[in-house]
Structure formats: C-alpha cells, structure tokens
XYZ file of C-alpha atoms in Angstrom:
443
model
C 11.195 -0.416 26.407
C 13.190 -0.998 23.201
C 10.102 -2.110 21.311
C 8.154 0.886 22.584
C 10.910 3.202 21.389
C 10.926 1.386 18.053
C 7.161 1.912 17.692
C 7.434 5.601 18.558
C 10.314 6.036 16.110
C 8.294 4.410 13.340
C 5.274 6.602 14.144
C 7.389 9.772 13.990
C 8.977 8.706 10.699
C 5.575 8.008 9.149
C 4.136 11.323 10.364
C 7.127 13.250 8.970
C 6.818 11.364 5.668
C 3.081 12.030 5.365
C 3.484 15.741 6.153
C 6.243 15.991 3.530
C 4.123 14.210 0.917
C 1.037 16.298 1.671
C 3.042 19.511 1.336
C 4.661 18.396 -1.916
C 1.422 17.312 -3.570
C -0.461 20.402 -2.394
C 2.267 22.739 -3.677
C 2.377 20.820 -6.965
C -1.380 21.183 -7.468
C -1.362 24.921 -6.669
C 2.100 25.667 -8.060
C 1.211 28.510 -10.437
C -0.977 30.253 -7.825
C 1.527 30.285 -4.967
C 4.125 32.902 -4.075
C 6.951 32.913 -4.986
C 5.839 29.891 -7.056
C 7.507 29.455 -10.447
C 9.052 32.946 -10.281
C 11.719 31.898 -7.756
C 14.069 29.320 -9.251
C 16.380 29.267 -6.212
C 13.517 28.730 -3.766
C 12.062 25.871 -5.807
C 15.424 24.125 -6.128
C 15.938 24.481 -2.375
C 12.463 23.052 -1.783
C 13.137 20.118 -4.124
C 16.554 19.428 -2.583
C 15.140 19.516 0.949
C 12.491 17.009 -0.090
C 15.163 14.640 -1.421
C 17.049 14.802 1.893
C 13.879 14.061 3.896
C 12.972 11.262 1.468
C 16.379 9.576 1.730
C 16.700 9.846 5.506
C 13.156 8.680 6.222
C 13.540 5.676 3.915
C 16.817 4.620 5.515
C 15.432 4.913 9.054
C 12.177 3.121 8.171
C 14.099 0.249 6.546
C 16.418 -0.045 9.563
C 13.350 -0.215 11.812
C 11.727 -2.921 9.659
C 14.975 -4.913 9.502
C 15.077 -5.167 13.312
C 11.480 -6.386 13.421
C 12.032 -9.049 10.761
C 15.150 -10.308 12.545
C 13.166 -10.537 15.773
C 10.298 -12.447 14.132
C 12.248 -14.910 11.991
C 15.507 -14.906 13.985
C 18.020 -17.084 12.077
C 15.533 -18.705 9.684
C 15.289 -17.586 6.068
C 11.933 -16.232 4.906
C 10.401 -14.659 1.803
C 10.028 -11.310 3.595
C 13.775 -11.151 4.267
C 14.488 -11.584 0.568
C 11.866 -8.970 -0.344
C 13.389 -6.616 2.227
C 16.807 -6.842 0.570
C 15.285 -6.154 -2.855
C 13.279 -3.159 -1.626
C 16.318 -1.755 0.200
C 18.330 -1.832 -3.040
C 15.444 -0.208 -4.928
C 15.049 2.600 -2.386
C 18.758 3.417 -2.415
C 18.624 3.385 -6.214
C 15.698 5.829 -6.162
C 17.559 8.148 -3.789
C 20.523 8.150 -6.172
C 18.300 8.874 -9.180
C 16.618 11.761 -7.343
C 20.035 13.257 -6.608
C 20.874 12.858 -10.315
C 17.735 14.837 -11.233
C 18.787 17.569 -8.790
C 22.262 17.743 -10.354
C 20.730 18.011 -13.830
C 18.623 20.952 -12.661
C 21.569 22.692 -10.972
C 23.938 22.237 -13.928
C 21.680 22.527 -16.998
C 18.583 24.253 -15.568
C 16.592 21.346 -17.018
C 15.851 17.683 -16.387
C 15.340 14.662 -18.626
C 11.856 13.217 -19.041
C 13.483 9.837 -19.697
C 15.011 9.944 -16.199
C 11.602 10.727 -14.673
C 10.141 7.764 -16.578
C 12.895 5.552 -15.187
C 12.273 6.692 -11.608
C 8.499 6.242 -11.835
C 8.925 2.808 -13.442
C 11.339 1.572 -10.763
C 9.141 2.830 -7.914
C 5.878 1.516 -9.331
C 7.362 -1.833 -10.390
C 8.600 -2.380 -6.828
C 5.106 -1.502 -5.600
C 3.558 -3.943 -8.075
C 6.035 -6.605 -6.911
C 5.022 -6.165 -3.253
C 1.294 -6.032 -3.948
C 1.531 -9.113 -6.187
C 3.145 -11.080 -3.334
C 0.458 -9.930 -0.893
C -2.321 -10.706 -3.399
C -0.901 -14.193 -3.932
C -0.767 -14.697 -0.176
C -4.394 -13.600 0.214
C -5.388 -16.118 -2.466
C -3.682 -18.836 -0.414
C -5.308 -17.626 2.809
C -8.736 -17.468 1.177
C -8.317 -20.944 -0.315
C -7.279 -22.383 3.056
C -9.616 -20.444 5.332
C -12.551 -19.475 3.077
C -13.258 -16.334 5.108
C -15.348 -13.516 3.627
C -13.322 -10.915 5.580
C -10.135 -12.273 4.007
C -11.911 -12.267 0.639
C -12.787 -8.570 1.011
C -9.258 -7.505 1.930
C -7.825 -9.806 -0.725
C -10.049 -8.182 -3.340
C -9.027 -4.740 -2.039
C -5.341 -5.665 -2.359
C -5.845 -6.987 -5.890
C -7.799 -3.879 -6.944
C -4.999 -1.642 -5.595
C -2.498 -3.781 -7.526
C -4.525 -3.384 -10.717
C -4.777 0.387 -10.253
C -1.024 0.618 -9.629
C -0.297 -1.253 -12.873
C -2.669 0.937 -14.907
C -1.308 4.116 -13.281
C 2.269 3.220 -14.205
C 1.330 2.452 -17.835
C -0.700 5.672 -18.081
C 2.070 7.878 -16.640
C 4.828 6.320 -18.748
C 2.797 6.554 -21.973
C 2.010 10.248 -21.439
C 5.593 11.124 -20.434
C 6.905 9.353 -23.543
C 4.885 11.790 -25.664
C 6.473 14.834 -23.997
C 9.820 16.536 -24.812
C 12.848 14.852 -23.269
C 14.282 18.133 -21.962
C 12.125 20.107 -19.524
C 13.523 23.551 -18.726
C 12.516 26.309 -16.340
C 8.960 27.417 -17.081
C 5.806 28.507 -15.304
C 4.074 25.144 -15.689
C 0.492 24.150 -16.392
C -2.463 23.623 -14.075
C -3.491 20.268 -15.520
C -2.488 18.172 -18.514
C -4.849 17.369 -21.395
C -5.014 13.968 -23.105
C -6.144 12.547 -26.411
C -6.208 9.225 -28.231
C -4.767 6.247 -26.358
C -3.696 8.456 -23.456
C -7.269 9.599 -22.885
C -8.399 5.955 -22.896
C -5.709 5.104 -20.339
C -6.823 8.070 -18.231
C -10.342 6.620 -18.140
C -8.999 3.178 -17.178
C -6.950 4.872 -14.459
C -10.019 6.674 -13.060
C -12.212 3.560 -13.121
C -9.559 1.348 -11.519
C -8.916 3.970 -8.834
C -12.631 4.241 -8.015
C -12.892 0.436 -7.755
C -9.813 0.212 -5.497
C -11.059 3.088 -3.333
C -14.613 1.724 -2.938
C -13.552 -1.887 -2.299
C -11.014 -0.796 0.322
C -13.671 1.437 1.888
C -16.153 -1.457 1.991
C -13.593 -3.809 3.591
C -12.744 -1.174 6.210
C -16.409 -0.489 7.003
C -17.022 -4.233 7.415
C -14.260 -4.404 10.015
C -15.441 -1.261 11.820
C -19.155 -2.052 11.729
C -19.293 -3.147 15.374
C -18.475 0.444 16.337
C -21.908 1.506 15.088
C -23.339 0.286 18.400
C -20.930 2.481 20.354
C -21.198 5.621 18.239
C -24.801 5.203 17.171
C -25.757 4.285 13.617
C -26.322 7.861 12.423
C -22.962 9.161 13.647
C -21.145 6.018 12.496
C -22.465 6.176 8.919
C -21.909 9.933 8.767
C -18.292 9.248 9.695
C -17.692 6.398 7.233
C -19.498 7.997 4.263
C -17.355 11.167 4.340
C -14.309 9.546 2.599
C -16.543 8.513 -0.320
C -17.009 12.173 -1.219
C -13.524 12.129 -2.743
C -14.795 9.936 -5.582
C -16.837 12.926 -6.753
C -13.514 14.468 -7.768
C -13.144 11.751 -10.413
C -16.206 13.179 -12.173
C -14.913 16.726 -12.656
C -16.285 16.810 -16.213
C -19.787 16.800 -14.732
C -19.078 18.808 -11.558
C -17.193 21.835 -12.882
C -19.996 23.003 -15.232
C -22.330 23.089 -12.213
C -19.904 25.455 -10.470
C -19.141 27.584 -13.530
C -20.687 30.736 -12.018
C -18.374 30.654 -8.970
C -15.444 29.625 -11.148
C -15.929 32.560 -13.496
C -16.342 35.083 -10.659
C -12.934 34.357 -9.072
C -11.064 31.532 -10.858
C -7.941 31.690 -8.650
C -9.778 31.498 -5.329
C -12.155 28.881 -6.717
C -9.285 26.661 -7.929
C -7.428 26.912 -4.599
C -10.512 26.104 -2.506
C -11.646 23.351 -4.883
C -8.195 21.707 -4.890
C -7.681 21.954 -1.130
C -11.159 20.552 -0.452
C -10.673 17.388 -2.494
C -7.082 17.014 -1.281
C -8.320 17.094 2.311
C -11.064 14.540 1.623
C -8.560 12.229 -0.103
C -6.150 12.341 2.833
C -9.083 11.812 5.213
C -10.012 8.725 3.181
C -6.450 7.409 3.389
C -6.443 7.801 7.174
C -9.874 6.168 7.353
C -8.474 3.061 5.637
C -5.718 2.931 8.247
C -8.298 2.946 11.046
C -9.313 -0.593 10.030
C -5.898 -1.994 10.984
C -5.593 0.328 13.979
C -8.883 -1.018 15.324
C -7.462 -4.553 15.035
C -4.309 -3.454 16.863
C -6.461 -1.933 19.625
C -7.872 -5.386 20.445
C -4.417 -6.996 20.711
C -2.271 -6.981 23.847
C 0.804 -8.657 22.340
C 3.155 -5.771 21.460
C 4.934 -7.202 18.428
C 1.623 -8.168 16.798
C 0.188 -4.732 17.589
C 3.270 -3.186 15.950
C 2.855 -5.205 12.745
C -0.817 -4.217 12.468
C 0.167 -0.563 12.915
C 2.729 -0.986 10.125
C -0.033 -2.360 7.881
C -2.081 0.750 8.666
C 0.855 3.021 7.797
C 1.391 1.181 4.513
C -2.256 1.414 3.461
C -2.432 5.117 4.334
C 0.763 5.888 2.433
C -0.382 3.887 -0.606
C -3.413 6.130 -1.106
C -1.418 9.273 -0.270
C 1.442 8.459 -2.666
C -0.444 7.187 -5.711
C -0.474 10.660 -7.276
C 2.084 10.317 -10.040
C -0.382 12.086 -12.363
C 1.052 15.320 -10.934
C 4.200 14.625 -12.969
C 2.187 15.014 -16.168
C 2.078 18.777 -15.552
C 5.877 18.836 -16.203
C 6.551 21.265 -13.365
C 10.041 22.671 -12.820
C 11.439 21.194 -10.647
C 9.362 17.982 -10.961
C 7.260 18.331 -7.805
C 5.381 15.106 -7.091
C 8.370 12.926 -7.967
C 9.269 12.143 -4.340
C 5.655 11.213 -3.655
C 5.786 8.749 -6.562
C 8.997 7.292 -5.115
C 7.133 6.289 -1.941
C 4.890 3.752 -3.753
C 7.334 0.867 -3.364
C 8.021 1.460 0.316
C 4.320 2.021 1.081
C 3.322 -1.287 -0.489
C 6.210 -3.014 1.307
C 4.959 -1.716 4.679
C 1.489 -3.106 3.907
C 3.019 -6.448 2.862
C 5.414 -6.827 5.784
C 2.834 -5.703 8.350
C 0.039 -8.014 7.165
C 2.227 -11.040 6.379
C 4.245 -10.739 9.612
C 1.067 -10.376 11.670
C -0.270 -13.618 10.166
C 3.005 -15.450 10.857
C 3.233 -14.023 14.378
C -0.274 -15.188 15.323
C 0.126 -18.569 13.611
C 3.179 -19.188 15.830
C 1.364 -18.401 19.106
C -1.507 -20.659 20.221
C -2.488 -18.289 23.052
C -3.034 -15.362 20.691
C -5.003 -17.557 18.279
C -7.258 -18.703 21.112
C -7.790 -15.133 22.349
C -8.695 -13.963 18.831
C -11.090 -16.875 18.223
C -12.945 -16.184 21.472
C -13.141 -12.445 20.807
C -16.599 -11.165 19.927
C -15.137 -8.114 18.153
C -15.377 -8.101 14.353
C -12.079 -6.148 14.149
C -10.023 -9.172 15.178
C -11.614 -11.559 12.669
C -9.329 -10.745 9.723
C -6.078 -11.346 11.575
C -7.489 -14.509 13.149
C -8.638 -15.878 9.795
C -5.401 -15.231 7.912
C -3.338 -16.538 10.855
C -5.302 -19.816 10.881
C -4.931 -20.055 7.108
C -1.191 -19.309 7.303
C -0.739 -22.013 9.942
C -2.672 -24.502 7.795
C -0.507 -23.655 4.762
C 2.677 -24.192 6.771
C 1.339 -27.409 8.280
C 0.358 -28.603 4.818
C 3.868 -27.900 3.515
C 5.468 -29.686 6.466
C 3.288 -32.809 6.170
C 3.777 -32.900 2.399
C 7.560 -32.678 2.837
C 7.532 -35.531 5.371
C 5.322 -37.704 3.153
C 7.516 -37.021 0.134
C 10.700 -37.934 2.028
C 9.106 -41.095 3.449
C 7.913 -42.235 0.009
C 11.335 -41.557 -1.502
C 13.072 -43.403 1.354
C 10.878 -46.483 0.977
C 11.492 -46.481 -2.755
C 15.274 -46.439 -2.225
C 15.133 -49.174 0.454
C 12.836 -51.571 -1.422
C 13.920 -50.695 -4.973
C 10.198 -50.670 -5.798
C 8.830 -47.559 -7.472
C 6.026 -45.972 -5.468
C 2.602 -45.743 -7.089
C 1.975 -42.446 -5.281
C 2.412 -39.358 -7.428
C 3.112 -35.871 -6.058
C -0.559 -35.054 -6.636
C -1.599 -38.128 -4.594
C 0.646 -37.032 -1.727
C -0.829 -33.502 -1.831
C -4.380 -34.863 -1.802
C -3.617 -37.200 1.098
C -1.960 -34.349 3.002
C -5.080 -32.206 2.555
C -7.285 -35.060 3.765
C -5.187 -35.468 6.929
C -5.361 -31.761 7.723
C -9.102 -31.590 7.029
C -9.609 -34.538 9.381
C -7.644 -32.726 12.073
C -9.823 -29.662 11.620
C -13.019 -31.770 11.625
C -12.073 -33.453 14.882
C -10.982 -30.054 16.272
C -7.639 -31.422 17.353
C -5.618 -28.487 18.783
C -3.292 -27.024 16.192
C-alpha cells in the first residue's frame, strides 16, 4: 500500500508541476496580449511568487519520493545514483534560493539583474547536462555490452537531447550577456531578434532541437509499433505523426509569409491562436514520448520496476516541456519562464534515475529477466536489453576484480612478478563472460 501511495503522490506532483509549467510558458508567450498583463505590477509579482512556492515545494516532495525509492533499491550499498541524488538535491535547493533572491530584487528595486538570471540558467542547465551525460555514458556501455538496436536508438536520443541542452545553454547565456544588466518594469517584447554570432547559435539551437525531437520520436515509434496491429495501421500512424507537426514551428520564416493575409487582418487573434496551436502540439509531443516508457510499464507486473519506468516517462515529458529557456530572451518583467528553465536539472535526473534504476532492478531479478525475454511485445525489449547489458557489466567488473586480486596475491606469495597486465586480465574476463553467454549458462 505504501508503494501505491508513493506512486500516486509522484503522479500528483508531476501533474501539478506540468500544469504550472504549461501556464507559465503560455502566459510568457502571450504576455503582452493578456489582461491585466504587463499593466498590473502587483498581479505579476504575485503570479511569480506563487510559481516560486509551487516550484520549491514540488521539488522537495519529488526529491523525498526519489530518495525513498533509491534507499529501497540499493539499501545500504553505495551507488552512483545516490551520489548524483545528493548533488541534484543541493542544486535544486540552490535554485530555490536564487529564485527567492530574484523575487526580493523585484520587490525592493522594481528590477532584476540579468547576471542573476544567467547564473540560474547556467546552474539548472549544467545539472541537466551532468545527468544526461551520465545516462549517455551508461547507454554507450549498454550498447557495447548488448549490441541492441533498441538501446542504440534510445542512446542516440539521449545523446541528441544532451547536445541540444548544451547548445541551448550557450545560446541563452550569450544572448543574455548582450542585454542590459538591470531589467526594470516594462511592457516587454513578443519575440527577441538576433544577429551575428547569436543568430548562428539560434540556428544551431533549432537544428539540434529538431534532431533531438525526431530521434526521440523515432525511438518511441519503434517501441510502440506493435500497437499498429491493435489500432490499425491508419489510426496508429495518424496518432504518431501528429507530434511531428510541432517541427513546422521551427520554420516560422517560411510559414508566416504564407499566413500573412490572416495575420494582417487580425494580428492579435492570429498571434494568440498561432501560439496556442504550436504550444498544444509541443506538449502533445512531450506526452507522446512518455507513452513509450508507459507502454513498457504496462507489460510489467513488478511494482517497483513499473514505478521506475513511470519515472522515466515523467522525466522525458518534463525535459521537452521545460527546455524553453528562450522565453527568457524576451526580458519580461517579472522573468516568466525562469521557473520552467529551473526544471531542466530535475527533469533529466528523473529520466536518469528511472532508466538506470529499472536496468539495475531487472538485472538483480532472474524471474523478471526471464519474463521479459519470453515476452513477444516489442515494448519490453528496451528494458530487457539494458538490464542484460547492465548485468554483464557488473559481472565483468566482479570477475575482473577477483582476477586482479588473485594475480596480486600470487605475486606477493611467490615474489614473482606476474606477466599478466591489466589489459590481459580484462581481455580474459571478457572471454570468460562471452563463453558463458555462448553456452547459455544461466546468469
């Protein structure tokens, strides 16, 4: 019952977080068209302050929930994820403090420092890059050990998201550095314009985002493809192609001239409808990516494993919802979009902890591995592949450690230096494991 309550709590926290982020980003995009909009300083400060409270509380409760799960999975043993958890916890509390500092600046001086915004974005995005780099490195290990094309697809998706996150951070910081350090109360702008190196970075940002979006879409479709037989091919492809429509928004230079007649007739209504349409498609795409992990969880009966796969889904959804720091380039007052940018680190951590923990959980349970291997559903293939690869990596490390200790012990006993190098021991360890796999000895 405790685990069920924990799952429900996590679901509620994620839903509240997503609703908050959707509202913030939507208001930020339509800021100058809304009432009271920029005219009401008190209302905007109240809105910004409320967002900070929701941000801080949701982060604390999500981290507490994750901490319980990690303690249950690894018990007393030390693990990389526990260390990462401590780092991310410190970062999130730091971000909450910096957000409060921005609020105090606004209340006292009726302005905020661009340098502080740069610091907040950098801390959040660097923590996201840190998490995604760990997950990318793990996928490389899993791919090398298991050589699975499903793992390769999701590994490539993770790396492409990492690359986009790096480029986004550089782009945002470079543009903010070119803006005044003091941003006071003003109406704001609809969208920023770029030139020189910033325009080049904007193009890199768009290309890297399209690549990350398409690769993640392709990996998700590959996992969900078996559903085409249940839904029918026409309905299935109609469903999975819809999220791709968002990419059209990255080609506004070509699209807007085609709609110039409608835009000229009623620019306000056109802008609102245009913005809401692409916002909706983007959020639909984010939820579509989460369906891939949810479909895996649907095939699993073991509750803790199902929970970790759901956490992966939440992380992937939030990553695509939160990577909208470009809103900060409009220098709104207060800086709407800042809390969304602060979610990047936690979102990537949820994806890391969910995927990594699921692999460890399955690698520790022979019954689950057997059930996944005998499953005919494509959805379960990813988790089965990375679990087998994770188990092989751990077995490799254990055998290597034993061989190294044995060689060192013999050397001390006989006073004869061993001719085996560390590379020889690694090669021999790999040969032993490959022989076990070839003979299909139970792992």
